[in-house]
Amino acid sequence: MVSGGGQDAKLNHYLQGENFMNRHLRLREVIETDILIFFEQELDPEANFMAAFTAKDPTNLEAFTVHWSRILADTTVIIKTIVLDDRVAGSVLSYEDNGKTEVSYWLGKEFWGQGIATPALREFLAHVNQARPIYARAAKDNLRSLRVLQKCGFLVIGEAKGFANARCQEIEEMLLELRGGDTP
């Protein structure tokens, strides 16, 4: 079961066929207590490795808090907390980068493999930020994240290289785009 806001039926539609019997998935505004949960989620070494493009020092709470204060104050950033069964599962956001809108998301490792990322991102793209085109990027070897993006209608448009703090080296990343009408 899915709840939250006026989008209950719409988000529930995305969950059909998923294993969400008696589960509640919703997006909501970020509240102050979410920030410490996000910090704790981003401390996981495996999660950092998969995300690759992370903070230089993910253990620095002060830097993390300053970073999130800037995100929350930026009027071009649209951000929601992903909540599953009244527990903060992660976040999904869009931001402007060189005049292009990009989307990003993070799920705490304990929520991986539960079918949360795809419906949460679909909901965000369908009802929170409908800007098109919208772009995304993921480490080339982060197959789960690439699959989530593709299931949401993103198409690979190229590759690039960038320095990944979590891996202390330059790695390949995939560049993706969601055009108008591409959302499944």
PDB file of C-alpha atoms in Angstrom, residues 55-165:
ATOM      1  CA  ALA A  55      32.136  13.892  -0.706  1.00  0.00           C
ATOM      2  CA  LYS A  56      35.898  13.851  -0.243  1.00  0.00           C
ATOM      3  CA  ASP A  57      35.435  12.869   3.386  1.00  0.00           C
ATOM      4  CA  PRO A  58      32.027  11.266   3.982  1.00  0.00           C
ATOM      5  CA  THR A  59      32.736  11.112   7.735  1.00  0.00           C
ATOM      6  CA  ASN A  60      32.881  14.916   8.092  1.00  0.00           C
ATOM      7  CA  LEU A  61      29.503  15.821   9.601  1.00  0.00           C
ATOM      8  CA  GLU A  62      30.221  19.553   9.586  1.00  0.00           C
ATOM      9  CA  ALA A  63      31.019  19.586   5.848  1.00  0.00           C
ATOM     10  CA  PHE A  64      27.983  17.402   5.166  1.00  0.00           C
ATOM     11  CA  THR A  65      25.709  19.766   7.106  1.00  0.00           C
ATOM     12  CA  VAL A  66      27.094  22.827   5.290  1.00  0.00           C
ATOM     13  CA  HIS A  67      26.613  21.044   1.948  1.00  0.00           C
ATOM     14  CA  TRP A  68      22.986  20.201   2.790  1.00  0.00           C
ATOM     15  CA  SER A  69      22.324  23.748   4.010  1.00  0.00           C
ATOM     16  CA  ARG A  70      23.420  25.002   0.576  1.00  0.00           C
ATOM     17  CA  ILE A  71      21.248  22.412  -1.184  1.00  0.00           C
ATOM     18  CA  LEU A  72      18.178  23.351   0.832  1.00  0.00           C
ATOM     19  CA  ALA A  73      18.774  27.089   0.295  1.00  0.00           C
ATOM     20  CA  ASP A  74      19.243  26.757  -3.488  1.00  0.00           C
ATOM     21  CA  THR A  75      16.001  27.695  -5.230  1.00  0.00           C
ATOM     22  CA  THR A  76      16.957  25.687  -8.324  1.00  0.00           C
ATOM     23  CA  VAL A  77      17.121  22.453  -6.311  1.00  0.00           C
ATOM     24  CA  ILE A  78      13.969  20.377  -5.925  1.00  0.00           C
ATOM     25  CA  ILE A  79      14.381  17.707  -3.277  1.00  0.00           C
ATOM     26  CA  LYS A  80      12.205  15.111  -1.613  1.00  0.00           C
ATOM     27  CA  THR A  81      12.765  12.542   1.098  1.00  0.00           C
ATOM     28  CA  ILE A  82      11.901   8.957   0.131  1.00  0.00           C
ATOM     29  CA  VAL A  83       9.938   7.350   2.979  1.00  0.00           C
ATOM     30  CA  LEU A  84       9.109   3.653   3.261  1.00  0.00           C
ATOM     31  CA  ASP A  85       6.874   2.531   6.123  1.00  0.00           C
ATOM     32  CA  ASP A  86       7.540   5.789   8.028  1.00  0.00           C
ATOM     33  CA  ARG A  87      11.324   5.267   7.748  1.00  0.00           C
ATOM     34  CA  VAL A  88      13.597   7.561   5.774  1.00  0.00           C
ATOM     35  CA  ALA A  89      14.880   5.430   2.903  1.00  0.00           C
ATOM     36  CA  GLY A  90      16.789   8.142   1.051  1.00  0.00           C
ATOM     37  CA  SER A  91      16.374  11.204  -1.109  1.00  0.00           C
ATOM     38  CA  VAL A  92      15.702  12.196  -4.698  1.00  0.00           C
ATOM     39  CA  LEU A  93      16.520  15.598  -6.135  1.00  0.00           C
ATOM     40  CA  SER A  94      17.026  17.655  -9.236  1.00  0.00           C
ATOM     41  CA  TYR A  95      19.425  20.554  -9.668  1.00  0.00           C
ATOM     42  CA  GLU A  96      20.789  22.847 -12.350  1.00  0.00           C
ATOM     43  CA  ASP A  97      24.279  22.214 -13.728  1.00  0.00           C
ATOM     44  CA  ASN A  98      25.521  24.491 -16.491  1.00  0.00           C
ATOM     45  CA  GLY A  99      21.960  25.287 -17.542  1.00  0.00           C
ATOM     46  CA  LYS A 100      20.846  21.656 -17.631  1.00  0.00           C
ATOM     47  CA  THR A 101      18.538  19.993 -15.129  1.00  0.00           C
ATOM     48  CA  GLU A 102      19.986  16.821 -13.604  1.00  0.00           C
ATOM     49  CA  VAL A 103      18.424  14.273 -11.285  1.00  0.00           C
ATOM     50  CA  SER A 104      20.085  12.259  -8.552  1.00  0.00           C
ATOM     51  CA  TYR A 105      18.960   9.924  -5.812  1.00  0.00           C
ATOM     52  CA  TRP A 106      20.366   8.034  -2.833  1.00  0.00           C
ATOM     53  CA  LEU A 107      18.965   5.056  -0.964  1.00  0.00           C
ATOM     54  CA  GLY A 108      20.326   3.805   2.314  1.00  0.00           C
ATOM     55  CA  LYS A 109      21.930   0.386   1.806  1.00  0.00           C
ATOM     56  CA  GLU A 110      19.351  -1.334   4.036  1.00  0.00           C
ATOM     57  CA  PHE A 111      16.715  -0.360   1.429  1.00  0.00           C
ATOM     58  CA  TRP A 112      18.573  -1.740  -1.592  1.00  0.00           C
ATOM     59  CA  GLY A 113      16.905  -4.527  -3.554  1.00  0.00           C
ATOM     60  CA  GLN A 114      13.401  -3.727  -2.296  1.00  0.00           C
ATOM     61  CA  GLY A 115      12.119  -2.150  -5.500  1.00  0.00           C
ATOM     62  CA  ILE A 116      12.022   1.352  -4.029  1.00  0.00           C
ATOM     63  CA  ALA A 117      14.284   3.383  -6.313  1.00  0.00           C
ATOM     64  CA  THR A 118      12.347   2.964  -9.562  1.00  0.00           C
ATOM     65  CA  PRO A 119       8.876   3.927  -8.271  1.00  0.00           C
ATOM     66  CA  ALA A 120      10.306   6.785  -6.179  1.00  0.00           C
ATOM     67  CA  LEU A 121      12.193   8.213  -9.166  1.00  0.00           C
ATOM     68  CA  ARG A 122       9.188   7.714 -11.459  1.00  0.00           C
ATOM     69  CA  GLU A 123       6.993   9.605  -9.010  1.00  0.00           C
ATOM     70  CA  PHE A 124       9.524  12.422  -8.780  1.00  0.00           C
ATOM     71  CA  LEU A 125       9.789  12.710 -12.562  1.00  0.00           C
ATOM     72  CA  ALA A 126       6.048  12.452 -13.185  1.00  0.00           C
ATOM     73  CA  HIS A 127       4.769  14.777 -10.470  1.00  0.00           C
ATOM     74  CA  VAL A 128       7.540  16.742  -8.769  1.00  0.00           C
ATOM     75  CA  ASN A 129       9.875  17.836 -11.584  1.00  0.00           C
ATOM     76  CA  GLN A 130       8.452  17.449 -15.066  1.00  0.00           C
ATOM     77  CA  ALA A 131      11.244  19.449 -16.758  1.00  0.00           C
ATOM     78  CA  ARG A 132      12.430  17.871 -19.993  1.00  0.00           C
ATOM     79  CA  PRO A 133      14.965  17.154 -21.067  1.00  0.00           C
ATOM     80  CA  ILE A 134      16.393  16.087 -17.730  1.00  0.00           C
ATOM     81  CA  TYR A 135      19.762  14.419 -17.342  1.00  0.00           C
ATOM     82  CA  ALA A 136      21.385  11.880 -15.045  1.00  0.00           C
ATOM     83  CA  ARG A 137      24.772  10.273 -14.629  1.00  0.00           C
ATOM     84  CA  ALA A 138      26.033   7.147 -12.937  1.00  0.00           C
ATOM     85  CA  ALA A 139      29.296   5.279 -12.619  1.00  0.00           C
ATOM     86  CA  LYS A 140      29.568   2.921 -15.585  1.00  0.00           C
ATOM     87  CA  ASP A 141      29.855  -0.094 -13.268  1.00  0.00           C
ATOM     88  CA  ASN A 142      26.847   0.921 -11.123  1.00  0.00           C
ATOM     89  CA  LEU A 143      24.534  -1.392 -13.031  1.00  0.00           C
ATOM     90  CA  ARG A 144      21.659  -1.185 -10.547  1.00  0.00           C
ATOM     91  CA  SER A 145      21.464   2.594 -10.756  1.00  0.00           C
ATOM     92  CA  LEU A 146      21.756   2.529 -14.533  1.00  0.00           C
ATOM     93  CA  ARG A 147      18.897   0.006 -14.651  1.00  0.00           C
ATOM     94  CA  VAL A 148      16.698   2.213 -12.436  1.00  0.00           C
ATOM     95  CA  LEU A 149      17.333   5.178 -14.725  1.00  0.00           C
ATOM     96  CA  GLN A 150      16.597   3.148 -17.859  1.00  0.00           C
ATOM     97  CA  LYS A 151      13.376   1.762 -16.335  1.00  0.00           C
ATOM     98  CA  CYS A 152      12.348   5.392 -15.794  1.00  0.00           C
ATOM     99  CA  GLY A 153      12.852   6.141 -19.489  1.00  0.00           C
ATOM    100  CA  PHE A 154      16.386   7.553 -19.513  1.00  0.00           C
ATOM    101  CA  LEU A 155      18.505   6.798 -22.563  1.00  0.00           C
ATOM    102  CA  VAL A 156      22.301   6.621 -22.587  1.00  0.00           C
ATOM    103  CA  ILE A 157      23.612   9.574 -24.580  1.00  0.00           C
ATOM    104  CA  GLY A 158      27.317   9.278 -23.905  1.00  0.00           C
ATOM    105  CA  GLU A 159      30.194   8.513 -21.620  1.00  0.00           C
ATOM    106  CA  ALA A 160      32.600  10.694 -19.696  1.00  0.00           C
ATOM    107  CA  LYS A 161      35.351  10.391 -17.149  1.00  0.00           C
ATOM    108  CA  GLY A 162      35.407  12.065 -13.781  1.00  0.00           C
ATOM    109  CA  PHE A 163      37.288  11.889 -10.521  1.00  0.00           C
ATOM    110  CA  ALA A 164      35.428   9.700  -8.037  1.00  0.00           C
ATOM    111  CA  ASN A 165      36.262  10.689  -4.462  1.00  0.00           C
TER     112      ASN A 165
END
